[in-house]
JSON list of C-alpha atoms in Angstrom, two decimals:
[
{"chain": "A", "resi": 1152, "resn": "ASP", "atom": "CA", "xyz": [22.67, 20.96, 28.45]},
{"chain": "A", "resi": 1153, "resn": "GLY", "atom": "CA", "xyz": [19.81, 22.58, 26.55]},
{"chain": "A", "resi": 1154, "resn": "GLY", "atom": "CA", "xyz": [20.21, 23.94, 23.08]},
{"chain": "A", "resi": 1155, "resn": "ILE", "atom": "CA", "xyz": [19.97, 23.41, 19.37]},
{"chain": "A", "resi": 1156, "resn": "THR", "atom": "CA", "xyz": [21.93, 20.72, 17.60]},
{"chain": "A", "resi": 1157, "resn": "GLN", "atom": "CA", "xyz": [22.58, 20.90, 13.88]},
{"chain": "A", "resi": 1158, "resn": "SER", "atom": "CA", "xyz": [24.16, 18.07, 11.95]},
{"chain": "A", "resi": 1159, "resn": "PRO", "atom": "CA", "xyz": [26.25, 17.47, 10.06]},
{"chain": "A", "resi": 1160, "resn": "LYS", "atom": "CA", "xyz": [28.69, 20.36, 10.47]},
{"chain": "A", "resi": 1161, "resn": "TYR", "atom": "CA", "xyz": [29.85, 19.96, 6.86]},
{"chain": "A", "resi": 1162, "resn": "LEU", "atom": "CA", "xyz": [27.89, 18.44, 3.99]},
{"chain": "A", "resi": 1163, "resn": "PHE", "atom": "CA", "xyz": [28.70, 17.90, 0.35]},
{"chain": "A", "resi": 1164, "resn": "ARG", "atom": "CA", "xyz": [26.09, 17.55, -2.34]},
{"chain": "A", "resi": 1165, "resn": "LYS", "atom": "CA", "xyz": [26.47, 16.08, -5.78]},
{"chain": "A", "resi": 1166, "resn": "GLU", "atom": "CA", "xyz": [24.60, 17.48, -8.75]},
{"chain": "A", "resi": 1167, "resn": "GLY", "atom": "CA", "xyz": [20.99, 16.28, -8.82]},
{"chain": "A", "resi": 1168, "resn": "GLN", "atom": "CA", "xyz": [21.09, 15.01, -5.26]},
{"chain": "A", "resi": 1169, "resn": "ASN", "atom": "CA", "xyz": [18.76, 15.88, -2.42]},
{"chain": "A", "resi": 1170, "resn": "VAL", "atom": "CA", "xyz": [20.34, 16.33, 0.99]},
{"chain": "A", "resi": 1171, "resn": "THR", "atom": "CA", "xyz": [18.77, 16.77, 4.41]},
{"chain": "A", "resi": 1172, "resn": "LEU", "atom": "CA", "xyz": [20.08, 18.97, 7.20]},
{"chain": "A", "resi": 1173, "resn": "SER", "atom": "CA", "xyz": [19.12, 18.01, 10.72]},
{"chain": "A", "resi": 1174, "resn": "CYS", "atom": "CA", "xyz": [18.00, 20.41, 13.45]},
{"chain": "A", "resi": 1175, "resn": "GLU", "atom": "CA", "xyz": [16.99, 19.24, 16.90]},
{"chain": "A", "resi": 1176, "resn": "GLN", "atom": "CA", "xyz": [16.15, 21.33, 19.97]},
{"chain": "A", "resi": 1177, "resn": "ASN", "atom": "CA", "xyz": [15.57, 20.29, 23.57]},
{"chain": "A", "resi": 1178, "resn": "LEU", "atom": "CA", "xyz": [14.39, 23.70, 24.75]},
{"chain": "A", "resi": 1179, "resn": "ASN", "atom": "CA", "xyz": [10.69, 22.82, 24.44]},
{"chain": "A", "resi": 1180, "resn": "HIS", "atom": "CA", "xyz": [10.28, 25.74, 22.03]},
{"chain": "A", "resi": 1181, "resn": "ASP", "atom": "CA", "xyz": [7.22, 25.99, 19.84]},
{"chain": "A", "resi": 1182, "resn": "ALA", "atom": "CA", "xyz": [8.81, 27.88, 16.93]},
{"chain": "A", "resi": 1183, "resn": "MET", "atom": "CA", "xyz": [11.70, 26.88, 14.72]},
{"chain": "A", "resi": 1184, "resn": "TYR", "atom": "CA", "xyz": [13.39, 28.58, 11.76]},
{"chain": "A", "resi": 1185, "resn": "TRP", "atom": "CA", "xyz": [15.83, 27.95, 8.95]},
{"chain": "A", "resi": 1186, "resn": "TYR", "atom": "CA", "xyz": [18.07, 30.72, 7.65]},
{"chain": "A", "resi": 1187, "resn": "ARG", "atom": "CA", "xyz": [20.66, 30.76, 4.93]},
{"chain": "A", "resi": 1188, "resn": "GLN", "atom": "CA", "xyz": [23.77, 32.87, 5.49]},
{"chain": "A", "resi": 1189, "resn": "ASP", "atom": "CA", "xyz": [25.82, 34.05, 2.52]},
{"chain": "A", "resi": 1190, "resn": "PRO", "atom": "CA", "xyz": [28.75, 36.48, 2.79]},
{"chain": "A", "resi": 1191, "resn": "GLY", "atom": "CA", "xyz": [27.55, 40.06, 2.49]},
{"chain": "A", "resi": 1192, "resn": "GLN", "atom": "CA", "xyz": [23.88, 39.08, 2.45]},
{"chain": "A", "resi": 1193, "resn": "GLY", "atom": "CA", "xyz": [23.19, 38.43, 6.08]},
{"chain": "A", "resi": 1194, "resn": "LEU", "atom": "CA", "xyz": [20.62, 35.82, 7.05]},
{"chain": "A", "resi": 1195, "resn": "ARG", "atom": "CA", "xyz": [17.73, 35.08, 4.75]},
{"chain": "A", "resi": 1196, "resn": "LEU", "atom": "CA", "xyz": [14.67, 33.17, 5.92]},
{"chain": "A", "resi": 1197, "resn": "ILE", "atom": "CA", "xyz": [13.98, 29.89, 4.14]},
{"chain": "A", "resi": 1198, "resn": "TYR", "atom": "CA", "xyz": [11.13, 28.37, 6.16]},
{"chain": "A", "resi": 1199, "resn": "TYR", "atom": "CA", "xyz": [9.69, 28.74, 9.62]},
{"chain": "A", "resi": 1200, "resn": "SER", "atom": "CA", "xyz": [7.33, 26.82, 11.83]},
{"chain": "A", "resi": 1201, "resn": "GLN", "atom": "CA", "xyz": [5.37, 28.47, 14.61]},
{"chain": "A", "resi": 1202, "resn": "ILE", "atom": "CA", "xyz": [3.97, 25.21, 15.91]},
{"chain": "A", "resi": 1203, "resn": "VAL", "atom": "CA", "xyz": [4.27, 21.50, 15.29]},
{"chain": "A", "resi": 1204, "resn": "ASN", "atom": "CA", "xyz": [2.62, 20.19, 12.09]},
{"chain": "A", "resi": 1205, "resn": "ASP", "atom": "CA", "xyz": [2.62, 23.68, 10.56]},
{"chain": "A", "resi": 1206, "resn": "PHE", "atom": "CA", "xyz": [5.19, 25.69, 8.61]},
{"chain": "A", "resi": 1207, "resn": "GLN", "atom": "CA", "xyz": [5.38, 28.67, 6.27]},
{"chain": "A", "resi": 1208, "resn": "LYS", "atom": "CA", "xyz": [7.62, 29.74, 3.43]},
{"chain": "A", "resi": 1209, "resn": "GLY", "atom": "CA", "xyz": [10.14, 32.47, 4.02]},
{"chain": "A", "resi": 1210, "resn": "ASP", "atom": "CA", "xyz": [11.80, 34.73, 1.47]},
{"chain": "A", "resi": 1211, "resn": "ILE", "atom": "CA", "xyz": [13.84, 32.08, -0.37]},
{"chain": "A", "resi": 1212, "resn": "ALA", "atom": "CA", "xyz": [11.87, 28.83, -0.05]},
{"chain": "A", "resi": 1213, "resn": "GLU", "atom": "CA", "xyz": [12.27, 27.70, -3.68]},
{"chain": "A", "resi": 1214, "resn": "GLY", "atom": "CA", "xyz": [14.32, 24.53, -3.91]},
{"chain": "A", "resi": 1215, "resn": "TYR", "atom": "CA", "xyz": [13.89, 23.69, -0.23]},
{"chain": "A", "resi": 1216, "resn": "SER", "atom": "CA", "xyz": [11.40, 21.63, 1.77]},
{"chain": "A", "resi": 1217, "resn": "VAL", "atom": "CA", "xyz": [10.78, 21.09, 5.48]},
{"chain": "A", "resi": 1218, "resn": "SER", "atom": "CA", "xyz": [8.67, 19.03, 7.84]},
{"chain": "A", "resi": 1219, "resn": "ARG", "atom": "CA", "xyz": [7.65, 19.56, 11.45]},
{"chain": "A", "resi": 1220, "resn": "GLU", "atom": "CA", "xyz": [6.25, 16.26, 12.65]},
{"chain": "A", "resi": 1221, "resn": "LYS", "atom": "CA", "xyz": [7.77, 16.56, 16.12]},
{"chain": "A", "resi": 1222, "resn": "LYS", "atom": "CA", "xyz": [8.14, 19.62, 18.29]},
{"chain": "A", "resi": 1223, "resn": "GLU", "atom": "CA", "xyz": [11.85, 19.12, 18.75]},
{"chain": "A", "resi": 1224, "resn": "SER", "atom": "CA", "xyz": [12.78, 18.47, 15.12]},
{"chain": "A", "resi": 1225, "resn": "PHE", "atom": "CA", "xyz": [12.73, 20.65, 11.99]},
{"chain": "A", "resi": 1226, "resn": "PRO", "atom": "CA", "xyz": [14.75, 19.03, 9.18]},
{"chain": "A", "resi": 1227, "resn": "LEU", "atom": "CA", "xyz": [15.53, 20.96, 6.00]},
{"chain": "A", "resi": 1228, "resn": "THR", "atom": "CA", "xyz": [15.87, 19.21, 2.65]},
{"chain": "A", "resi": 1229, "resn": "VAL", "atom": "CA", "xyz": [17.85, 20.95, -0.06]},
{"chain": "A", "resi": 1230, "resn": "THR", "atom": "CA", "xyz": [16.48, 19.56, -3.29]},
{"chain": "A", "resi": 1231, "resn": "SER", "atom": "CA", "xyz": [18.06, 19.31, -6.73]},
{"chain": "A", "resi": 1232, "resn": "ALA", "atom": "CA", "xyz": [15.88, 22.26, -7.73]},
{"chain": "A", "resi": 1233, "resn": "GLN", "atom": "CA", "xyz": [18.04, 24.56, -5.60]},
{"chain": "A", "resi": 1234, "resn": "LYS", "atom": "CA", "xyz": [20.62, 25.66, -8.17]},
{"chain": "A", "resi": 1235, "resn": "ASN", "atom": "CA", "xyz": [22.93, 27.51, -5.81]},
{"chain": "A", "resi": 1236, "resn": "PRO", "atom": "CA", "xyz": [22.90, 25.56, -2.57]},
{"chain": "A", "resi": 1237, "resn": "THR", "atom": "CA", "xyz": [26.42, 26.36, -1.38]},
{"chain": "A", "resi": 1238, "resn": "ALA", "atom": "CA", "xyz": [25.92, 28.34, 1.82]},
{"chain": "A", "resi": 1239, "resn": "PHE", "atom": "CA", "xyz": [25.96, 28.25, 5.60]},
{"chain": "A", "resi": 1240, "resn": "TYR", "atom": "CA", "xyz": [22.63, 27.09, 7.00]},
{"chain": "A", "resi": 1241, "resn": "LEU", "atom": "CA", "xyz": [21.48, 28.15, 10.44]},
{"chain": "A", "resi": 1242, "resn": "CYS", "atom": "CA", "xyz": [18.62, 26.69, 12.44]},
{"chain": "A", "resi": 1243, "resn": "ALA", "atom": "CA", "xyz": [17.02, 28.64, 15.26]},
{"chain": "A", "resi": 1244, "resn": "SER", "atom": "CA", "xyz": [14.19, 28.30, 17.73]},
{"chain": "A", "resi": 1245, "resn": "SER", "atom": "CA", "xyz": [12.14, 30.55, 19.98]},
{"chain": "A", "resi": 1246, "resn": "ARG", "atom": "CA", "xyz": [9.81, 29.86, 22.86]},
{"chain": "A", "resi": 1247, "resn": "THR", "atom": "CA", "xyz": [6.80, 31.04, 20.89]},
{"chain": "A", "resi": 1248, "resn": "GLY", "atom": "CA", "xyz": [6.22, 32.17, 17.31]},
{"chain": "A", "resi": 1249, "resn": "GLY", "atom": "CA", "xyz": [4.97, 35.62, 18.21]},
{"chain": "A", "resi": 1250, "resn": "GLY", "atom": "CA", "xyz": [7.97, 37.45, 16.79]},
{"chain": "A", "resi": 1251, "resn": "ASN", "atom": "CA", "xyz": [8.99, 39.06, 20.06]},
{"chain": "A", "resi": 1252, "resn": "GLU", "atom": "CA", "xyz": [11.00, 36.22, 21.52]},
{"chain": "A", "resi": 1253, "resn": "LYS", "atom": "CA", "xyz": [14.75, 35.77, 21.59]},
{"chain": "A", "resi": 1254, "resn": "LEU", "atom": "CA", "xyz": [16.07, 33.35, 18.99]},
{"chain": "A", "resi": 1255, "resn": "PHE", "atom": "CA", "xyz": [18.45, 30.59, 19.98]},
{"chain": "A", "resi": 1256, "resn": "PHE", "atom": "CA", "xyz": [20.75, 29.52, 17.16]},
{"chain": "A", "resi": 1257, "resn": "GLY", "atom": "CA", "xyz": [22.52, 26.30, 16.33]},
{"chain": "A", "resi": 1258, "resn": "SER", "atom": "CA", "xyz": [26.15, 26.11, 15.24]},
{"chain": "A", "resi": 1259, "resn": "GLY", "atom": "CA", "xyz": [25.23, 25.75, 11.56]},
{"chain": "A", "resi": 1260, "resn": "THR", "atom": "CA", "xyz": [25.85, 23.43, 8.62]},
{"chain": "A", "resi": 1261, "resn": "GLN", "atom": "CA", "xyz": [28.16, 24.37, 5.76]},
{"chain": "A", "resi": 1262, "resn": "LEU", "atom": "CA", "xyz": [26.81, 22.89, 2.53]},
{"chain": "A", "resi": 1263, "resn": "SER", "atom": "CA", "xyz": [29.02, 22.68, -0.53]},
{"chain": "A", "resi": 1264, "resn": "VAL", "atom": "CA", "xyz": [28.44, 21.32, -4.01]},
{"chain": "A", "resi": 1265, "resn": "LEU", "atom": "CA", "xyz": [30.91, 18.80, -5.42]},
{"chain": "B", "resi": 246, "resn": "ALA", "atom": "CA", "xyz": [7.07, 42.85, 3.43]},
{"chain": "B", "resi": 247, "resn": "GLN", "atom": "CA", "xyz": [9.56, 44.27, 5.85]},
{"chain": "B", "resi": 248, "resn": "SER", "atom": "CA", "xyz": [13.24, 44.80, 5.06]},
{"chain": "B", "resi": 249, "resn": "VAL", "atom": "CA", "xyz": [16.34, 45.94, 6.93]},
{"chain": "B", "resi": 250, "resn": "SER", "atom": "CA", "xyz": [19.29, 47.97, 5.68]},
{"chain": "B", "resi": 251, "resn": "GLN", "atom": "CA", "xyz": [22.68, 48.09, 7.33]},
{"chain": "B", "resi": 252, "resn": "HIS", "atom": "CA", "xyz": [24.78, 50.58, 5.42]},
{"chain": "B", "resi": 253, "resn": "ASN", "atom": "CA", "xyz": [28.11, 49.92, 7.11]},
{"chain": "B", "resi": 254, "resn": "HIS", "atom": "CA", "xyz": [29.43, 46.63, 5.81]},
{"chain": "B", "resi": 255, "resn": "HIS", "atom": "CA", "xyz": [32.87, 46.71, 7.40]},
{"chain": "B", "resi": 256, "resn": "VAL", "atom": "CA", "xyz": [33.97, 49.01, 10.19]},
{"chain": "B", "resi": 257, "resn": "ILE", "atom": "CA", "xyz": [37.49, 49.21, 11.58]},
{"chain": "B", "resi": 258, "resn": "LEU", "atom": "CA", "xyz": [38.07, 51.01, 14.89]},
{"chain": "B", "resi": 259, "resn": "SER", "atom": "CA", "xyz": [40.82, 51.34, 17.42]},
{"chain": "B", "resi": 260, "resn": "GLU", "atom": "CA", "xyz": [40.21, 50.33, 21.01]},
{"chain": "B", "resi": 261, "resn": "ALA", "atom": "CA", "xyz": [38.43, 53.00, 23.09]},
{"chain": "B", "resi": 262, "resn": "ALA", "atom": "CA", "xyz": [36.86, 54.57, 20.00]},
{"chain": "B", "resi": 263, "resn": "SER", "atom": "CA", "xyz": [33.12, 55.14, 19.99]},
{"chain": "B", "resi": 264, "resn": "LEU", "atom": "CA", "xyz": [30.90, 52.97, 17.83]},
{"chain": "B", "resi": 265, "resn": "GLU", "atom": "CA", "xyz": [27.68, 53.63, 15.99]},
{"chain": "B", "resi": 266, "resn": "LEU", "atom": "CA", "xyz": [26.28, 51.10, 13.52]},
{"chain": "B", "resi": 267, "resn": "GLY", "atom": "CA", "xyz": [23.36, 52.15, 11.38]},
{"chain": "B", "resi": 268, "resn": "CYS", "atom": "CA", "xyz": [20.15, 50.17, 10.92]},
{"chain": "B", "resi": 269, "resn": "ASN", "atom": "CA", "xyz": [17.08, 51.27, 8.98]},
{"chain": "B", "resi": 270, "resn": "TYR", "atom": "CA", "xyz": [13.97, 49.22, 8.41]},
{"chain": "B", "resi": 271, "resn": "SER", "atom": "CA", "xyz": [11.02, 49.49, 6.10]},
{"chain": "B", "resi": 272, "resn": "TYR", "atom": "CA", "xyz": [7.62, 48.65, 7.55]},
{"chain": "B", "resi": 273, "resn": "GLY", "atom": "CA", "xyz": [4.71, 50.96, 8.08]},
{"chain": "B", "resi": 274, "resn": "GLY", "atom": "CA", "xyz": [3.33, 49.46, 11.26]},
{"chain": "B", "resi": 275, "resn": "THR", "atom": "CA", "xyz": [4.53, 48.67, 14.75]},
{"chain": "B", "resi": 276, "resn": "VAL", "atom": "CA", "xyz": [7.75, 46.70, 14.95]},
{"chain": "B", "resi": 277, "resn": "ASN", "atom": "CA", "xyz": [9.93, 44.67, 17.27]},
{"chain": "B", "resi": 278, "resn": "LEU", "atom": "CA", "xyz": [13.62, 45.45, 16.76]},
{"chain": "B", "resi": 279, "resn": "PHE", "atom": "CA", "xyz": [16.70, 43.42, 17.60]},
{"chain": "B", "resi": 280, "resn": "TRP", "atom": "CA", "xyz": [20.47, 43.44, 17.40]},
{"chain": "B", "resi": 281, "resn": "TYR", "atom": "CA", "xyz": [22.26, 40.10, 17.27]},
{"chain": "B", "resi": 282, "resn": "VAL", "atom": "CA", "xyz": [26.01, 39.52, 17.41]},
{"chain": "B", "resi": 283, "resn": "GLN", "atom": "CA", "xyz": [28.16, 36.71, 16.07]},
{"chain": "B", "resi": 284, "resn": "TYR", "atom": "CA", "xyz": [31.60, 36.50, 17.68]},
{"chain": "B", "resi": 285, "resn": "PRO", "atom": "CA", "xyz": [34.23, 34.50, 15.79]},
{"chain": "B", "resi": 286, "resn": "GLY", "atom": "CA", "xyz": [33.54, 30.81, 16.19]},
{"chain": "B", "resi": 287, "resn": "GLN", "atom": "CA", "xyz": [30.43, 31.33, 18.30]},
{"chain": "B", "resi": 288, "resn": "HIS", "atom": "CA", "xyz": [26.68, 31.09, 17.81]},
{"chain": "B", "resi": 289, "resn": "LEU", "atom": "CA", "xyz": [24.62, 34.14, 16.99]},
{"chain": "B", "resi": 290, "resn": "GLN", "atom": "CA", "xyz": [23.34, 35.67, 20.22]},
{"chain": "B", "resi": 291, "resn": "LEU", "atom": "CA", "xyz": [20.96, 38.42, 21.20]},
{"chain": "B", "resi": 292, "resn": "LEU", "atom": "CA", "xyz": [22.58, 41.75, 22.07]},
{"chain": "B", "resi": 293, "resn": "LEU", "atom": "CA", "xyz": [19.45, 43.78, 22.79]},
{"chain": "B", "resi": 294, "resn": "LYS", "atom": "CA", "xyz": [15.83, 44.22, 21.76]},
{"chain": "B", "resi": 295, "resn": "TYR", "atom": "CA", "xyz": [13.12, 46.86, 21.62]},
{"chain": "B", "resi": 296, "resn": "PHE", "atom": "CA", "xyz": [9.40, 46.19, 21.81]},
{"chain": "B", "resi": 297, "resn": "SER", "atom": "CA", "xyz": [7.86, 49.32, 23.29]},
{"chain": "B", "resi": 298, "resn": "GLY", "atom": "CA", "xyz": [8.39, 52.02, 25.89]},
{"chain": "B", "resi": 299, "resn": "ASP", "atom": "CA", "xyz": [11.68, 53.83, 26.34]},
{"chain": "B", "resi": 300, "resn": "PRO", "atom": "CA", "xyz": [13.23, 54.13, 22.86]},
{"chain": "B", "resi": 301, "resn": "LEU", "atom": "CA", "xyz": [16.72, 53.90, 24.32]},
{"chain": "B", "resi": 302, "resn": "VAL", "atom": "CA", "xyz": [17.44, 50.28, 25.20]},
{"chain": "B", "resi": 303, "resn": "LYS", "atom": "CA", "xyz": [20.48, 48.86, 26.89]},
{"chain": "B", "resi": 304, "resn": "GLY", "atom": "CA", "xyz": [21.90, 45.46, 26.20]},
{"chain": "B", "resi": 305, "resn": "ILE", "atom": "CA", "xyz": [24.79, 43.28, 27.23]},
{"chain": "B", "resi": 306, "resn": "LYS", "atom": "CA", "xyz": [28.43, 44.33, 27.26]},
{"chain": "B", "resi": 307, "resn": "GLY", "atom": "CA", "xyz": [27.72, 48.07, 27.38]},
{"chain": "B", "resi": 308, "resn": "PHE", "atom": "CA", "xyz": [25.83, 48.26, 24.09]},
{"chain": "B", "resi": 309, "resn": "GLU", "atom": "CA", "xyz": [22.75, 50.40, 23.61]},
{"chain": "B", "resi": 310, "resn": "ALA", "atom": "CA", "xyz": [20.42, 51.22, 20.74]},
{"chain": "B", "resi": 311, "resn": "GLU", "atom": "CA", "xyz": [17.98, 54.02, 20.08]},
{"chain": "B", "resi": 312, "resn": "PHE", "atom": "CA", "xyz": [14.70, 53.58, 18.23]},
{"chain": "B", "resi": 313, "resn": "ILE", "atom": "CA", "xyz": [13.78, 56.70, 16.24]},
{"chain": "B", "resi": 314, "resn": "LYS", "atom": "CA", "xyz": [10.36, 56.01, 14.78]},
{"chain": "B", "resi": 315, "resn": "SER", "atom": "CA", "xyz": [10.34, 59.04, 12.48]},
{"chain": "B", "resi": 316, "resn": "LYS", "atom": "CA", "xyz": [13.56, 57.86, 10.87]},
{"chain": "B", "resi": 317, "resn": "PHE", "atom": "CA", "xyz": [12.72, 54.13, 10.88]},
{"chain": "B", "resi": 318, "resn": "SER", "atom": "CA", "xyz": [16.08, 53.62, 12.53]},
{"chain": "B", "resi": 319, "resn": "PHE", "atom": "CA", "xyz": [17.53, 51.52, 15.33]},
{"chain": "B", "resi": 320, "resn": "ASN", "atom": "CA", "xyz": [21.22, 52.38, 15.52]},
{"chain": "B", "resi": 321, "resn": "LEU", "atom": "CA", "xyz": [23.59, 50.48, 17.79]},
{"chain": "B", "resi": 322, "resn": "ARG", "atom": "CA", "xyz": [26.07, 52.40, 19.92]},
{"chain": "B", "resi": 323, "resn": "LYS", "atom": "CA", "xyz": [28.89, 51.78, 22.35]},
{"chain": "B", "resi": 324, "resn": "PRO", "atom": "CA", "xyz": [30.90, 54.62, 23.91]},
{"chain": "B", "resi": 325, "resn": "SER", "atom": "CA", "xyz": [34.22, 52.76, 24.01]},
{"chain": "B", "resi": 326, "resn": "VAL", "atom": "CA", "xyz": [34.89, 49.56, 22.09]},
{"chain": "B", "resi": 327, "resn": "GLN", "atom": "CA", "xyz": [37.23, 46.79, 23.14]},
{"chain": "B", "resi": 328, "resn": "TRP", "atom": "CA", "xyz": [39.18, 44.28, 21.08]},
{"chain": "B", "resi": 329, "resn": "SER", "atom": "CA", "xyz": [36.71, 41.62, 22.25]},
{"chain": "B", "resi": 330, "resn": "ASP", "atom": "CA", "xyz": [33.90, 43.44, 20.44]},
{"chain": "B", "resi": 331, "resn": "THR", "atom": "CA", "xyz": [35.31, 42.23, 17.14]},
{"chain": "B", "resi": 332, "resn": "ALA", "atom": "CA", "xyz": [32.35, 40.41, 15.60]},
{"chain": "B", "resi": 333, "resn": "GLU", "atom": "CA", "xyz": [29.60, 40.61, 13.02]},
{"chain": "B", "resi": 334, "resn": "TYR", "atom": "CA", "xyz": [26.51, 42.54, 14.05]},
{"chain": "B", "resi": 335, "resn": "PHE", "atom": "CA", "xyz": [23.04, 41.98, 12.61]},
{"chain": "B", "resi": 336, "resn": "CYS", "atom": "CA", "xyz": [19.98, 44.17, 12.94]},
{"chain": "B", "resi": 337, "resn": "ALA", "atom": "CA", "xyz": [16.60, 42.43, 12.66]},
{"chain": "B", "resi": 338, "resn": "VAL", "atom": "CA", "xyz": [12.91, 43.32, 12.66]},
{"chain": "B", "resi": 339, "resn": "THR", "atom": "CA", "xyz": [9.53, 41.64, 13.00]},
{"chain": "B", "resi": 340, "resn": "PRO", "atom": "CA", "xyz": [6.11, 43.25, 12.65]},
{"chain": "B", "resi": 341, "resn": "ALA", "atom": "CA", "xyz": [4.39, 43.57, 16.00]},
{"chain": "B", "resi": 342, "resn": "ASP", "atom": "CA", "xyz": [0.89, 44.12, 14.68]},
{"chain": "B", "resi": 343, "resn": "THR", "atom": "CA", "xyz": [0.37, 41.67, 11.86]},
{"chain": "B", "resi": 344, "resn": "GLY", "atom": "CA", "xyz": [2.14, 39.78, 9.14]},
{"chain": "B", "resi": 345, "resn": "ARG", "atom": "CA", "xyz": [5.07, 37.43, 9.27]},
{"chain": "B", "resi": 346, "resn": "ARG", "atom": "CA", "xyz": [6.32, 36.81, 12.79]},
{"chain": "B", "resi": 347, "resn": "ALA", "atom": "CA", "xyz": [9.79, 35.63, 11.82]},
{"chain": "B", "resi": 348, "resn": "LEU", "atom": "CA", "xyz": [12.84, 37.88, 11.99]},
{"chain": "B", "resi": 349, "resn": "THR", "atom": "CA", "xyz": [14.03, 39.65, 8.90]},
{"chain": "B", "resi": 350, "resn": "PHE", "atom": "CA", "xyz": [17.76, 40.34, 9.19]},
{"chain": "B", "resi": 351, "resn": "GLY", "atom": "CA", "xyz": [19.97, 42.97, 7.65]},
{"chain": "B", "resi": 352, "resn": "SER", "atom": "CA", "xyz": [23.10, 42.08, 5.72]},
{"chain": "B", "resi": 353, "resn": "GLY", "atom": "CA", "xyz": [25.32, 42.53, 8.76]},
{"chain": "B", "resi": 354, "resn": "THR", "atom": "CA", "xyz": [28.24, 44.78, 9.72]},
{"chain": "B", "resi": 355, "resn": "ARG", "atom": "CA", "xyz": [31.64, 43.30, 10.35]},
{"chain": "B", "resi": 356, "resn": "LEU", "atom": "CA", "xyz": [33.39, 45.20, 13.14]},
{"chain": "B", "resi": 357, "resn": "GLN", "atom": "CA", "xyz": [37.12, 44.90, 13.53]},
{"chain": "B", "resi": 358, "resn": "VAL", "atom": "CA", "xyz": [38.64, 46.47, 16.64]},
{"chain": "B", "resi": 359, "resn": "GLN", "atom": "CA", "xyz": [42.38, 46.97, 16.54]},
{"chain": "B", "resi": 360, "resn": "PRO", "atom": "CA", "xyz": [44.33, 46.90, 19.80]}
]
């Protein structure tokens, strides 16, 4: 069954701690994306990767880091520099990074601060 | 950089009422436009998209949207809503000519359809 798998579903972060959110896709898509969803603010782009070994900052990249060492994986690290990390994080992929392809979304990770 | 405005944050309708959700974008060049929907407990999914050609596009479940270039708008419509249309709707844009090729989303409109 092809799709995008995000884990964990729920994650708790202590002050000063870095945490990593996993995103794996078996769709053979070139492009992958991370969005943050806050109530009333829609989805805001954190980072995106149009191809393996390359990624670009989105609108709210501060306090986050990513890697794209494998085509199927695009993990997101929420660092201690992110002062307001509590949010719902969505990973997505598309066949290419041209901006005209349908996005496939994962089921999301809810991150909360202890 | 491009941006998207959805002015209706929460819409409540009765079944069989007509729906129109507003979406305006800011970008001076050619754009690709999308509407995505998030049903309760489900993944975000594509409702419809516009790239070029006929400015009136039809999507799944009886939805349609009209691109009006002069107004920078891409409003979503449905003639008669059903209870199952209760969801959050997001408009999104990417530049088609240059610039960042990742979707910029609006803040979303929560639609509640009452039986």
